[in-house]
mmCIF file of C-alpha atoms and ligand atoms in Angstrom:
data_model
loop_
_atom_site.group_PDB
_atom_site.id
_atom_site.type_symbol
_atom_site.label_atom_id
_atom_site.label_comp_id
_atom_site.label_asym_id
_atom_site.label_seq_id
_atom_site.Cartn_x
_atom_site.Cartn_y
_atom_site.Cartn_z
ATOM 1 C CA UNK A 75 69.970 11.811 -42.869
ATOM 2 C CA UNK A 76 69.174 9.275 -45.599
ATOM 3 C CA UNK A 77 70.788 6.579 -43.488
ATOM 4 C CA UNK A 78 68.582 7.564 -40.551
ATOM 5 C CA UNK A 79 65.395 7.434 -42.655
ATOM 6 C CA UNK A 80 66.509 4.467 -44.759
ATOM 7 C CA UNK A 81 63.484 2.317 -43.759
ATOM 8 C CA UNK A 82 60.986 5.092 -44.515
ATOM 9 C CA UNK A 83 59.371 6.158 -47.782
ATOM 10 C CA UNK A 84 59.110 9.860 -47.018
ATOM 11 C CA UNK A 85 59.779 12.296 -44.205
ATOM 12 C CA UNK A 86 58.371 15.822 -44.387
ATOM 13 C CA UNK A 87 59.614 18.708 -42.249
ATOM 14 C CA UNK A 88 56.859 21.297 -41.860
ATOM 15 C CA UNK A 89 57.689 24.902 -40.983
ATOM 16 C CA UNK A 90 55.125 27.689 -40.765
ATOM 17 C CA UNK A 91 56.680 30.882 -39.315
ATOM 18 C CA UNK A 92 53.352 32.726 -39.005
ATOM 19 C CA UNK A 93 51.934 30.188 -36.521
ATOM 20 C CA UNK A 94 55.237 28.851 -35.157
ATOM 21 C CA UNK A 95 54.444 25.347 -36.429
ATOM 22 C CA UNK A 96 57.414 22.978 -36.425
ATOM 23 C CA UNK A 97 56.238 19.478 -37.288
ATOM 24 C CA UNK A 98 57.504 16.278 -38.854
ATOM 25 C CA UNK A 99 55.391 13.817 -40.826
ATOM 26 C CA UNK A 100 56.908 10.367 -41.369
ATOM 27 C CA UNK A 101 55.506 7.901 -43.887
ATOM 28 C CA UNK A 102 57.020 4.503 -43.228
ATOM 29 C CA UNK A 103 55.329 2.135 -45.658
ATOM 30 C CA UNK A 104 52.272 2.433 -47.928
ATOM 31 C CA UNK A 105 52.124 -1.151 -49.216
ATOM 32 C CA UNK A 106 48.700 -1.658 -47.621
ATOM 33 C CA UNK A 107 47.287 1.805 -48.404
ATOM 34 C CA UNK A 108 47.818 5.464 -47.523
ATOM 35 C CA UNK A 109 49.781 6.022 -44.327
ATOM 36 C CA UNK A 110 47.716 6.485 -41.148
ATOM 37 C CA UNK A 111 48.816 7.531 -37.705
ATOM 38 C CA UNK A 112 48.029 10.054 -35.027
ATOM 39 C CA UNK A 113 49.743 13.366 -34.376
ATOM 40 C CA UNK A 114 51.675 13.657 -31.112
ATOM 41 C CA UNK A 115 52.468 17.071 -29.604
ATOM 42 C CA UNK A 116 55.376 17.260 -27.149
ATOM 43 C CA UNK A 117 57.976 19.802 -26.071
ATOM 44 C CA UNK A 118 60.785 17.699 -27.596
ATOM 45 C CA UNK A 119 64.173 18.936 -26.440
ATOM 46 C CA UNK A 120 65.612 18.744 -29.975
ATOM 47 C CA UNK A 121 64.613 18.117 -33.584
ATOM 48 C CA UNK A 122 66.638 14.890 -33.435
ATOM 49 C CA UNK A 123 64.542 13.647 -30.516
ATOM 50 C CA UNK A 124 61.321 14.479 -32.402
ATOM 51 C CA UNK A 125 62.622 12.780 -35.550
ATOM 52 C CA UNK A 126 63.578 9.651 -33.651
ATOM 53 C CA UNK A 127 60.112 9.483 -32.060
ATOM 54 C CA UNK A 128 58.209 9.954 -35.320
ATOM 55 C CA UNK A 129 60.373 7.386 -37.178
ATOM 56 C CA UNK A 130 59.837 4.778 -34.455
ATOM 57 C CA UNK A 131 56.106 5.459 -34.102
ATOM 58 C CA UNK A 132 55.408 5.441 -37.867
ATOM 59 C CA UNK A 133 57.172 2.099 -38.292
ATOM 60 C CA UNK A 134 55.061 0.750 -35.435
ATOM 61 C CA UNK A 135 51.933 1.866 -37.305
ATOM 62 C CA UNK A 136 52.893 -0.225 -40.363
ATOM 63 C CA UNK A 137 52.899 -3.303 -38.126
ATOM 64 C CA UNK A 138 49.757 -2.240 -36.257
ATOM 65 C CA UNK A 139 47.866 -1.728 -39.552
ATOM 66 C CA UNK A 140 49.059 -5.057 -40.968
ATOM 67 C CA UNK A 141 48.190 -6.881 -37.734
ATOM 68 C CA UNK A 142 44.697 -5.351 -37.661
ATOM 69 C CA UNK A 143 44.075 -6.009 -41.373
ATOM 70 C CA UNK A 144 43.203 -2.417 -42.170
ATOM 71 C CA UNK A 145 43.830 -0.968 -45.643
ATOM 72 C CA UNK A 146 46.297 1.615 -44.440
ATOM 73 C CA UNK A 147 50.047 1.889 -44.200
ATOM 74 C CA UNK A 148 52.225 3.218 -41.401
ATOM 75 C CA UNK A 149 52.731 6.891 -40.699
ATOM 76 C CA UNK A 150 52.793 9.260 -37.772
ATOM 77 C CA UNK A 151 53.374 12.956 -37.161
ATOM 78 C CA UNK A 152 54.789 15.027 -34.338
ATOM 79 C CA UNK A 153 54.405 18.704 -33.530
ATOM 80 C CA UNK A 154 57.275 20.174 -31.540
ATOM 81 C CA UNK A 155 55.669 22.287 -28.824
ATOM 82 C CA UNK A 156 54.120 22.324 -25.391
ATOM 83 C CA UNK A 157 50.503 21.148 -25.622
ATOM 84 C CA UNK A 158 49.595 22.956 -22.413
ATOM 85 C CA UNK A 159 50.555 26.420 -23.730
ATOM 86 C CA UNK A 160 51.153 26.298 -27.507
ATOM 87 C CA UNK A 161 48.056 24.519 -28.842
ATOM 88 C CA UNK A 162 46.228 27.038 -31.028
ATOM 89 C CA UNK A 163 43.562 26.667 -33.757
ATOM 90 C CA UNK A 164 45.922 28.411 -36.227
ATOM 91 C CA UNK A 165 48.684 25.885 -35.520
ATOM 92 C CA UNK A 166 46.371 22.987 -36.393
ATOM 93 C CA UNK A 167 45.073 24.746 -39.521
ATOM 94 C CA UNK A 168 48.665 25.201 -40.679
ATOM 95 C CA UNK A 169 49.360 21.549 -39.876
ATOM 96 C CA UNK A 170 46.240 20.573 -41.863
ATOM 97 C CA UNK A 171 47.644 22.399 -44.913
ATOM 98 C CA UNK A 172 50.829 20.338 -44.757
ATOM 99 C CA UNK A 173 48.795 17.128 -44.457
ATOM 100 C CA UNK A 174 46.732 18.222 -47.471
ATOM 101 C CA UNK A 175 49.884 18.892 -49.489
ATOM 102 C CA UNK A 176 50.556 15.127 -49.336
ATOM 103 C CA UNK A 177 47.463 14.658 -51.480
ATOM 104 C CA UNK A 178 46.003 11.615 -49.712
ATOM 105 C CA UNK A 179 49.260 9.831 -48.875
ATOM 106 C CA UNK A 180 48.830 10.523 -45.131
ATOM 107 C CA UNK A 181 45.809 10.495 -42.798
ATOM 108 C CA UNK A 182 46.099 11.673 -39.202
ATOM 109 C CA UNK A 183 44.208 12.378 -35.990
ATOM 110 C CA UNK A 184 44.827 12.577 -32.244
ATOM 111 C CA UNK A 185 47.610 11.075 -30.188
ATOM 112 C CA UNK A 186 49.276 12.071 -26.911
ATOM 113 C CA UNK A 187 49.101 15.851 -26.427
ATOM 114 C CA UNK A 188 46.382 16.482 -29.015
ATOM 115 C CA UNK A 189 42.582 16.208 -28.862
ATOM 116 C CA UNK A 190 39.813 15.496 -31.402
ATOM 117 C CA UNK A 191 38.838 19.185 -31.192
ATOM 118 C CA UNK A 192 42.302 20.245 -32.440
ATOM 119 C CA UNK A 193 41.625 18.273 -35.592
ATOM 120 C CA UNK A 194 38.342 20.054 -36.218
ATOM 121 C CA UNK A 195 40.611 23.017 -37.109
ATOM 122 C CA UNK A 196 42.837 20.853 -39.312
ATOM 123 C CA UNK A 197 39.694 19.505 -41.013
ATOM 124 C CA UNK A 198 39.077 22.996 -42.424
ATOM 125 C CA UNK A 199 42.209 22.533 -44.525
ATOM 126 C CA UNK A 200 42.174 18.831 -45.427
ATOM 127 C CA UNK A 201 39.862 15.836 -45.574
ATOM 128 C CA UNK A 202 42.684 13.513 -44.555
ATOM 129 C CA UNK A 203 41.704 13.657 -40.877
ATOM 130 C CA UNK A 204 40.255 10.833 -38.790
ATOM 131 C CA UNK A 205 38.871 10.639 -35.266
ATOM 132 C CA UNK A 206 37.103 14.010 -35.146
ATOM 133 C CA UNK A 207 34.076 14.297 -32.810
ATOM 134 C CA UNK A 208 30.842 12.612 -33.883
ATOM 135 C CA UNK A 209 29.130 15.951 -34.554
ATOM 136 C CA UNK A 210 31.755 16.547 -37.265
ATOM 137 C CA UNK A 211 31.163 13.167 -38.892
ATOM 138 C CA UNK A 212 33.851 11.277 -36.959
ATOM 139 C CA UNK A 213 33.433 8.057 -35.018
ATOM 140 C CA UNK A 214 33.891 9.527 -31.538
ATOM 141 C CA UNK A 215 36.013 8.340 -28.620
ATOM 142 C CA UNK A 216 38.466 5.724 -29.944
ATOM 143 C CA UNK A 217 39.405 4.606 -26.414
ATOM 144 C CA UNK A 218 36.114 2.643 -26.336
ATOM 145 C CA UNK A 219 37.203 0.075 -28.982
ATOM 146 C CA UNK A 220 40.778 0.202 -27.642
ATOM 147 C CA UNK A 221 39.518 -0.851 -24.195
ATOM 148 C CA UNK A 222 37.292 -3.519 -25.746
ATOM 149 C CA UNK A 223 40.328 -4.808 -27.683
ATOM 150 C CA UNK A 224 42.232 -5.114 -24.394
ATOM 151 C CA UNK A 225 39.341 -7.179 -22.986
ATOM 152 C CA UNK A 226 39.445 -9.479 -26.058
ATOM 153 C CA UNK A 227 43.227 -9.679 -25.588
ATOM 154 C CA UNK A 228 42.765 -10.707 -21.947
ATOM 155 C CA UNK A 229 40.262 -13.397 -22.957
ATOM 156 C CA UNK A 230 42.587 -14.795 -25.650
ATOM 157 C CA UNK A 231 45.393 -14.885 -23.085
ATOM 158 C CA UNK A 232 43.298 -16.638 -20.425
ATOM 159 C CA UNK A 233 42.109 -19.055 -23.129
ATOM 160 C CA UNK A 234 45.739 -19.850 -24.005
ATOM 161 C CA UNK A 235 46.737 -20.258 -20.352
ATOM 162 C CA UNK A 236 43.682 -22.057 -18.985
ATOM 163 C CA UNK A 237 41.356 -23.044 -21.828
ATOM 164 C CA UNK A 238 38.565 -20.635 -20.829
ATOM 165 C CA UNK A 239 37.581 -17.049 -21.756
ATOM 166 C CA UNK A 240 36.342 -16.321 -18.218
ATOM 167 C CA UNK A 241 37.564 -12.963 -16.850
ATOM 168 C CA UNK A 242 36.007 -13.551 -13.416
ATOM 169 C CA UNK A 243 37.791 -15.244 -10.552
ATOM 170 C CA UNK A 244 41.143 -13.702 -11.488
ATOM 171 C CA UNK A 245 43.201 -10.783 -10.298
ATOM 172 C CA UNK A 246 44.615 -8.002 -12.462
ATOM 173 C CA UNK A 247 47.105 -5.195 -11.798
ATOM 174 C CA UNK A 248 46.412 -2.060 -13.846
ATOM 175 C CA UNK A 249 48.860 0.794 -14.416
ATOM 176 C CA UNK A 250 47.019 3.916 -15.583
ATOM 177 C CA UNK A 251 43.315 4.689 -15.240
ATOM 178 C CA UNK A 252 42.979 7.106 -18.129
ATOM 179 C CA UNK A 253 40.667 6.850 -21.111
ATOM 180 C CA UNK A 254 41.528 3.199 -21.803
ATOM 181 C CA UNK A 255 42.592 1.850 -18.379
ATOM 182 C CA UNK A 256 39.480 3.116 -16.592
ATOM 183 C CA UNK A 257 37.153 1.416 -19.066
ATOM 184 C CA UNK A 258 39.091 -1.866 -18.806
ATOM 185 C CA UNK A 259 39.001 -1.637 -14.995
ATOM 186 C CA UNK A 260 35.233 -1.045 -15.024
ATOM 187 C CA UNK A 261 34.625 -4.115 -17.215
ATOM 188 C CA UNK A 262 36.770 -6.274 -14.949
ATOM 189 C CA UNK A 263 34.925 -5.040 -11.870
ATOM 190 C CA UNK A 264 31.637 -5.759 -13.630
ATOM 191 C CA UNK A 265 32.891 -9.325 -14.219
ATOM 192 C CA UNK A 266 33.571 -9.642 -10.481
ATOM 193 C CA UNK A 267 37.366 -9.533 -10.654
ATOM 194 C CA UNK A 268 39.896 -8.391 -8.072
ATOM 195 C CA UNK A 269 41.872 -5.428 -9.464
ATOM 196 C CA UNK A 270 44.941 -3.612 -8.152
ATOM 197 C CA UNK A 271 45.298 -0.123 -9.589
ATOM 198 C CA UNK A 272 47.795 2.704 -9.691
ATOM 199 C CA UNK A 273 47.772 6.148 -11.282
ATOM 200 C CA UNK A 274 49.490 9.458 -10.644
ATOM 201 C CA UNK A 275 46.041 11.043 -10.838
ATOM 202 C CA UNK A 276 44.347 10.781 -7.402
ATOM 203 C CA UNK A 277 40.970 11.633 -8.899
ATOM 204 C CA UNK A 278 41.026 8.574 -11.177
ATOM 205 C CA UNK A 279 41.861 6.345 -8.186
ATOM 206 C CA UNK A 280 38.970 7.752 -6.183
ATOM 207 C CA UNK A 281 36.605 7.336 -9.140
ATOM 208 C CA UNK A 282 37.449 3.662 -9.646
ATOM 209 C CA UNK A 283 36.948 2.969 -5.931
ATOM 210 C CA UNK A 284 33.523 4.594 -6.181
ATOM 211 C CA UNK A 285 32.692 2.420 -9.200
ATOM 212 C CA UNK A 286 33.898 -0.687 -7.338
ATOM 213 C CA UNK A 287 31.348 -0.037 -4.595
ATOM 214 C CA UNK A 288 28.566 -0.402 -7.189
ATOM 215 C CA UNK A 289 30.006 -3.421 -9.026
ATOM 216 C CA UNK A 290 30.639 -7.067 -8.003
ATOM 217 C CA UNK A 291 34.463 -6.845 -8.123
ATOM 218 C CA UNK A 292 36.943 -5.299 -5.705
ATOM 219 C CA UNK A 293 39.531 -2.525 -6.296
ATOM 220 C CA UNK A 294 42.674 -1.959 -4.232
ATOM 221 C CA UNK A 295 44.996 1.017 -4.750
ATOM 222 C CA UNK A 296 48.738 0.350 -5.020
ATOM 223 C CA UNK A 297 51.517 2.930 -4.750
ATOM 224 C CA UNK A 298 53.419 3.874 -7.934
ATOM 225 C CA UNK A 299 56.042 1.334 -8.938
ATOM 226 C CA UNK A 300 54.771 -1.229 -6.383
ATOM 227 C CA UNK A 301 52.385 -2.239 -9.178
ATOM 228 C CA UNK A 302 55.151 -4.324 -10.805
ATOM 229 C CA UNK A 303 55.479 -6.581 -7.765
ATOM 230 C CA UNK A 304 51.755 -7.224 -7.206
ATOM 231 C CA UNK A 305 50.904 -10.912 -6.976
ATOM 232 C CA UNK A 306 48.128 -10.810 -9.581
ATOM 233 C CA UNK A 307 47.345 -13.100 -12.525
ATOM 234 C CA UNK A 308 47.702 -10.504 -15.302
ATOM 235 C CA UNK A 309 49.439 -7.104 -15.499
ATOM 236 C CA UNK A 310 47.644 -4.508 -17.664
ATOM 237 C CA UNK A 311 49.883 -1.526 -18.612
ATOM 238 C CA UNK A 312 47.701 1.396 -19.752
ATOM 239 C CA UNK A 313 49.973 4.381 -19.144
ATOM 240 C CA UNK A 314 53.577 4.716 -20.293
ATOM 241 C CA UNK A 315 55.771 2.920 -22.796
ATOM 242 C CA UNK A 316 59.222 1.418 -22.044
ATOM 243 C CA UNK A 317 58.138 -0.004 -18.676
ATOM 244 C CA UNK A 318 59.121 -3.629 -19.323
ATOM 245 C CA UNK A 319 62.857 -3.821 -18.704
ATOM 246 C CA UNK A 320 65.458 -5.722 -16.653
ATOM 247 C CA UNK A 321 64.410 -4.223 -13.307
ATOM 248 C CA UNK A 322 60.642 -4.536 -13.700
ATOM 249 C CA UNK A 323 60.833 -8.070 -15.153
ATOM 250 C CA UNK A 324 62.712 -9.033 -11.999
ATOM 251 C CA UNK A 325 59.757 -7.852 -9.847
ATOM 252 C CA UNK A 326 56.907 -9.302 -11.913
ATOM 253 C CA UNK A 327 54.915 -12.179 -10.377
ATOM 254 C CA UNK A 328 52.129 -12.284 -12.985
ATOM 255 C CA UNK A 329 51.441 -15.039 -15.528
ATOM 256 C CA UNK A 330 50.800 -12.611 -18.399
ATOM 257 C CA UNK A 331 50.986 -8.988 -19.577
ATOM 258 C CA UNK A 332 48.217 -7.568 -21.769
ATOM 259 C CA UNK A 333 47.644 -3.821 -21.982
ATOM 260 C CA UNK A 334 47.127 -0.809 -24.213
ATOM 261 C CA UNK A 335 50.314 1.197 -23.635
ATOM 262 C CA UNK A 336 52.333 1.679 -26.827
ATOM 263 C CA UNK A 337 55.897 0.280 -26.974
ATOM 264 C CA UNK A 338 55.778 -1.477 -23.591
ATOM 265 C CA UNK A 339 59.061 -3.346 -24.081
ATOM 266 C CA UNK A 340 62.074 -1.109 -23.504
ATOM 267 C CA UNK A 341 63.993 -3.238 -26.029
ATOM 268 C CA UNK A 342 63.069 -6.241 -28.193
ATOM 269 C CA UNK A 343 65.205 -8.503 -25.999
ATOM 270 C CA UNK A 344 62.786 -7.933 -23.118
ATOM 271 C CA UNK A 345 60.162 -9.930 -25.053
ATOM 272 C CA UNK A 346 62.570 -12.840 -24.906
ATOM 273 C CA UNK A 347 63.268 -12.315 -21.187
ATOM 274 C CA UNK A 348 59.520 -12.466 -20.471
ATOM 275 C CA UNK A 349 59.293 -15.727 -22.412
ATOM 276 C CA UNK A 350 62.241 -17.142 -20.425
ATOM 277 C CA UNK A 351 60.517 -16.169 -17.175
ATOM 278 C CA UNK A 352 57.317 -17.930 -18.323
ATOM 279 C CA UNK A 353 55.277 -14.724 -18.634
ATOM 280 C CA UNK A 354 52.945 -14.663 -21.628
ATOM 281 C CA UNK A 355 53.190 -11.265 -23.356
ATOM 282 C CA UNK A 356 50.351 -9.941 -25.536
ATOM 283 C CA UNK A 357 52.222 -7.821 -28.117
ATOM 284 C CA UNK A 358 51.075 -4.233 -27.540
ATOM 285 C CA UNK A 359 50.391 -3.239 -31.125
ATOM 286 C CA UNK A 360 48.095 -6.248 -31.605
ATOM 287 C CA UNK A 361 46.252 -5.725 -28.286
ATOM 288 C CA UNK A 362 45.775 -1.934 -28.618
ATOM 289 C CA UNK A 363 44.608 -1.815 -32.262
ATOM 290 C CA UNK A 364 40.935 -1.084 -31.414
ATOM 291 C CA UNK A 365 41.357 2.697 -31.798
ATOM 292 C CA UNK A 366 43.124 2.281 -35.111
ATOM 293 C CA UNK A 367 40.392 -0.097 -36.301
ATOM 294 C CA UNK A 368 37.796 2.555 -35.465
ATOM 295 C CA UNK A 369 39.507 5.483 -37.211
ATOM 296 C CA UNK A 370 40.399 3.366 -40.274
ATOM 297 C CA UNK A 371 36.777 2.224 -40.478
ATOM 298 C CA UNK A 372 35.592 5.856 -40.742
ATOM 299 C CA UNK A 373 36.190 5.637 -44.500
ATOM 300 C CA UNK A 374 32.954 3.678 -44.707
ATOM 301 C CA UNK A 375 31.065 6.133 -42.467
ATOM 302 C CA UNK A 376 30.904 5.811 -38.660
ATOM 303 C CA UNK A 377 29.344 2.560 -37.401
ATOM 304 C CA UNK A 378 30.077 1.449 -33.839
ATOM 305 C CA UNK A 379 28.673 -2.081 -34.252
ATOM 306 C CA UNK A 380 30.895 -2.768 -37.279
ATOM 307 C CA UNK A 381 33.940 -1.459 -35.404
ATOM 308 C CA UNK A 382 33.288 -3.763 -32.452
ATOM 309 C CA UNK A 383 32.918 -6.748 -34.774
ATOM 310 C CA UNK A 384 36.256 -5.904 -36.418
ATOM 311 C CA UNK A 385 37.897 -5.354 -33.015
ATOM 312 C CA UNK A 386 36.932 -8.900 -32.036
ATOM 313 C CA UNK A 387 39.590 -10.110 -34.544
ATOM 314 C CA UNK A 388 42.209 -9.121 -31.921
ATOM 315 C CA UNK A 389 41.185 -12.272 -30.027
ATOM 316 C CA UNK A 390 41.848 -14.574 -33.012
ATOM 317 C CA UNK A 391 45.109 -12.847 -33.976
ATOM 318 C CA UNK A 392 46.476 -13.251 -30.453
ATOM 319 C CA UNK A 393 45.511 -16.938 -30.266
ATOM 320 C CA UNK A 394 47.376 -17.473 -33.553
ATOM 321 C CA UNK A 395 50.432 -15.458 -32.424
ATOM 322 C CA UNK A 396 50.654 -17.326 -29.093
ATOM 323 C CA UNK A 397 50.428 -20.642 -30.911
ATOM 324 C CA UNK A 398 53.132 -19.674 -33.475
ATOM 325 C CA UNK A 399 55.357 -18.511 -30.623
ATOM 326 C CA UNK A 400 55.087 -21.914 -28.915
ATOM 327 C CA UNK A 401 55.440 -23.871 -32.166
ATOM 328 C CA UNK A 402 58.588 -22.023 -33.272
ATOM 329 C CA UNK A 403 60.069 -21.390 -29.795
ATOM 330 C CA UNK A 404 60.195 -17.637 -30.387
ATOM 331 C CA UNK A 405 58.960 -14.746 -28.278
ATOM 332 C CA UNK A 406 55.371 -13.607 -28.823
ATOM 333 C CA UNK A 407 56.723 -10.245 -30.052
ATOM 334 C CA UNK A 408 58.819 -12.015 -32.684
ATOM 335 C CA UNK A 409 55.784 -14.115 -33.645
ATOM 336 C CA UNK A 410 53.676 -10.929 -33.989
ATOM 337 C CA UNK A 411 56.341 -9.260 -36.144
ATOM 338 C CA UNK A 412 56.453 -12.303 -38.448
ATOM 339 C CA UNK A 413 52.623 -12.406 -38.574
ATOM 340 C CA UNK A 414 52.610 -8.797 -39.863
ATOM 341 C CA UNK A 415 55.648 -9.107 -42.135
ATOM 342 C CA UNK A 416 54.057 -12.106 -43.898
ATOM 343 C CA UNK A 417 50.918 -10.057 -44.595
ATOM 344 C CA UNK A 418 53.014 -7.186 -45.985
ATOM 345 C CA UNK A 419 55.074 -9.528 -48.165
ATOM 346 C CA UNK A 420 51.936 -11.211 -49.535
ATOM 347 C CA UNK A 421 50.416 -7.853 -50.429
ATOM 348 C CA UNK A 422 53.543 -6.473 -52.034
ATOM 349 C CA UNK A 423 53.569 -9.492 -54.360
ATOM 350 C CA UNK A 424 49.995 -8.845 -55.479
ATOM 351 C CA UNK A 425 49.675 -7.559 -59.024
ATOM 352 C CA UNK A 426 48.017 -4.137 -58.825
ATOM 353 C CA UNK A 427 48.140 -3.121 -62.496
ATOM 354 C CA UNK A 428 44.466 -2.140 -62.307
ATOM 355 C CA UNK A 429 45.108 0.359 -59.518
ATOM 356 C CA UNK A 430 46.907 2.973 -61.544
ATOM 357 C CA UNK A 431 45.471 5.771 -59.464
ATOM 358 C CA UNK A 432 44.367 5.795 -55.848
ATOM 359 C CA UNK A 433 41.647 3.269 -55.136
ATOM 360 C CA UNK A 434 38.079 4.630 -55.293
ATOM 361 C CA UNK A 435 37.470 4.104 -51.583
ATOM 362 C CA UNK A 436 39.912 6.823 -50.651
ATOM 363 C CA UNK A 437 38.412 9.246 -53.162
ATOM 364 C CA UNK A 438 35.203 9.241 -51.095
ATOM 365 C CA UNK A 439 36.823 11.689 -48.717
ATOM 366 C CA UNK A 440 38.889 13.661 -51.230
HETATM 367 N N1 NAI B 787 43.341 5.993 -26.448
HETATM 368 C C1 NAI B 787 43.522 5.043 -27.356
HETATM 369 O O1 NAI B 787 42.603 4.713 -28.113
HETATM 370 C C2 NAI B 787 44.840 4.347 -27.486
HETATM 371 C C3 NAI B 787 45.792 4.429 -26.481
HETATM 372 N N2 NAI B 787 46.966 3.767 -26.592
HETATM 373 C C4 NAI B 787 47.983 3.843 -25.535
HETATM 374 O O2 NAI B 787 47.409 3.413 -24.300
HETATM 375 C C5 NAI B 787 47.956 4.171 -23.215
HETATM 376 C C6 NAI B 787 46.838 4.861 -22.446
HETATM 377 O O3 NAI B 787 46.128 5.687 -23.353
HETATM 378 P P1 NAI B 787 44.958 6.642 -22.842
HETATM 379 O O4 NAI B 787 44.167 5.943 -21.789
HETATM 380 O O5 NAI B 787 44.279 7.139 -24.057
HETATM 381 O O6 NAI B 787 45.805 7.800 -22.196
HETATM 382 P P2 NAI B 787 45.374 8.794 -21.007
HETATM 383 O O7 NAI B 787 46.323 9.935 -21.089
HETATM 384 O O8 NAI B 787 43.902 9.053 -21.047
HETATM 385 O O9 NAI B 787 45.653 7.911 -19.686
HETATM 386 C C7 NAI B 787 46.893 7.616 -19.199
HETATM 387 C C8 NAI B 787 46.763 7.458 -17.695
HETATM 388 O O10 NAI B 787 48.005 7.046 -17.171
HETATM 389 C C9 NAI B 787 48.292 7.796 -16.008
HETATM 390 N N3 NAI B 787 49.722 7.803 -15.769
HETATM 391 C C10 NAI B 787 50.663 8.573 -16.338
HETATM 392 N N4 NAI B 787 51.877 8.292 -15.826
HETATM 393 C C11 NAI B 787 51.691 7.307 -14.919
HETATM 394 C C12 NAI B 787 52.541 6.576 -14.075
HETATM 395 N N5 NAI B 787 53.844 6.823 -14.016
HETATM 396 N N6 NAI B 787 51.998 5.626 -13.272
HETATM 397 C C13 NAI B 787 50.683 5.379 -13.299
HETATM 398 N N7 NAI B 787 49.819 6.047 -14.080
HETATM 399 C C14 NAI B 787 50.319 6.988 -14.885
HETATM 400 C C15 NAI B 787 47.696 9.153 -16.285
HETATM 401 O O11 NAI B 787 47.470 9.885 -15.092
HETATM 402 C C16 NAI B 787 46.399 8.763 -17.001
HETATM 403 O O12 NAI B 787 45.343 8.561 -16.090
HETATM 404 C C17 NAI B 787 48.977 5.138 -23.847
HETATM 405 O O13 NAI B 787 50.250 4.530 -23.850
HETATM 406 C C18 NAI B 787 48.473 5.260 -25.297
HETATM 407 O O14 NAI B 787 49.529 5.578 -26.191
HETATM 408 C C19 NAI B 787 47.234 2.964 -27.693
HETATM 409 C C20 NAI B 787 46.332 2.838 -28.715
HETATM 410 C C21 NAI B 787 45.064 3.558 -28.711
HETATM 411 O O1 AKG B 788 44.341 7.513 -33.713
HETATM 412 C C1 AKG B 788 44.801 7.556 -34.872
HETATM 413 O O2 AKG B 788 44.703 8.558 -35.599
HETATM 414 C C2 AKG B 788 45.481 6.356 -35.438
HETATM 415 C C3 AKG B 788 45.860 5.329 -34.437
HETATM 416 C C4 AKG B 788 47.193 5.587 -33.818
HETATM 417 O O3 AKG B 788 47.879 6.534 -34.095
HETATM 418 C C5 AKG B 788 47.629 4.583 -32.832
HETATM 419 O O4 AKG B 788 46.958 3.544 -32.678
HETATM 420 O O5 AKG B 788 48.682 4.794 -32.177
#
């Protein structure tokens, strides 16, 4: 077990027989501040599968936090259970107690399978919750800044490819029209772009076609995996992870990939394959940091304008990462990893003798 968790600071197994809660909290690295990461609920087929997921996701959060310059470290949690039938208020209260037992080392909120309302129950047991609804003092729907971050990512990519930030006059293929993908699609239509869209949800497809009728752009529906072969300028993955692999790279005709889906590359080597094929890849955890920026910013009290200003930094980070990738002949993913690792190394060298206890900022909510 210690070998498996050797890169992590702490892993907590949470068991509450009265509510049936089986959860794992993983704290990867708190160099930059307390760990932060959402809570995913899934009917994992084994504890090993859940552990593997939470270890991978929490490490990803360390990089996402460093890349976005937020004062948090990497963590994540998973609840083993079916969100469609096992999501109860009691379960989330029990989970909140476990989060509270970490005494400010871990902050959490929604992820796949959980909703902001679930965390209103957890909030009764701990203050270490982010992303609750606005009426409970939270900052509201985090997919808004995530979608805006994708737009900034697209502009930085077009700037790198063509020397302009102009979204119009281009074509985009979008996989997934959920909370993030739909908002990105709407903005592209508003800019007058041609979009190709796919989703397993027919309703979302119908809704975007209705929106397209009212906006200058044009939307065309594509069947399932045909999306990979669309002859568009940029592919925007906003659904599943692990979709960039040998087979899909073979089909891709786009010049770039920039989307919100977490862990888009099936393996690190696929970042290199994209580079070899001349496809510019916007590293996912840099592009999709808008939601994280919003929930991390809640420490200062909700403020949408401030969040959007901070989200704009995604543009500058990507420009820098693309340029480092070219300069050092490395993949953009490798350049992003180095960008974040340098920030972590610089911080870990900083003398923090004055910070004997937790910093005052985090005591605001404790
Ligand atoms: N919501 C947020 O603020 C953030 C989201 N992300 C990531 O972005 C992605 C999208 O997130 P959300 O929009 O919030 O999720 P969502 O659950 O609202 O939307 C996902 C959409 O993808 C569709 N979909 C599922 N399987 C599909 C398939 N095989 N082909 C085509 N469409 C499919 C679903 O029907 C749904 O419309 C996820 O990977 C998520 O982890 C990352 C950071 C923040
Ligand atoms: O939504 C949160 O609570 C933190 C952000 C997060 O988990 C993510 O960006 O994947």
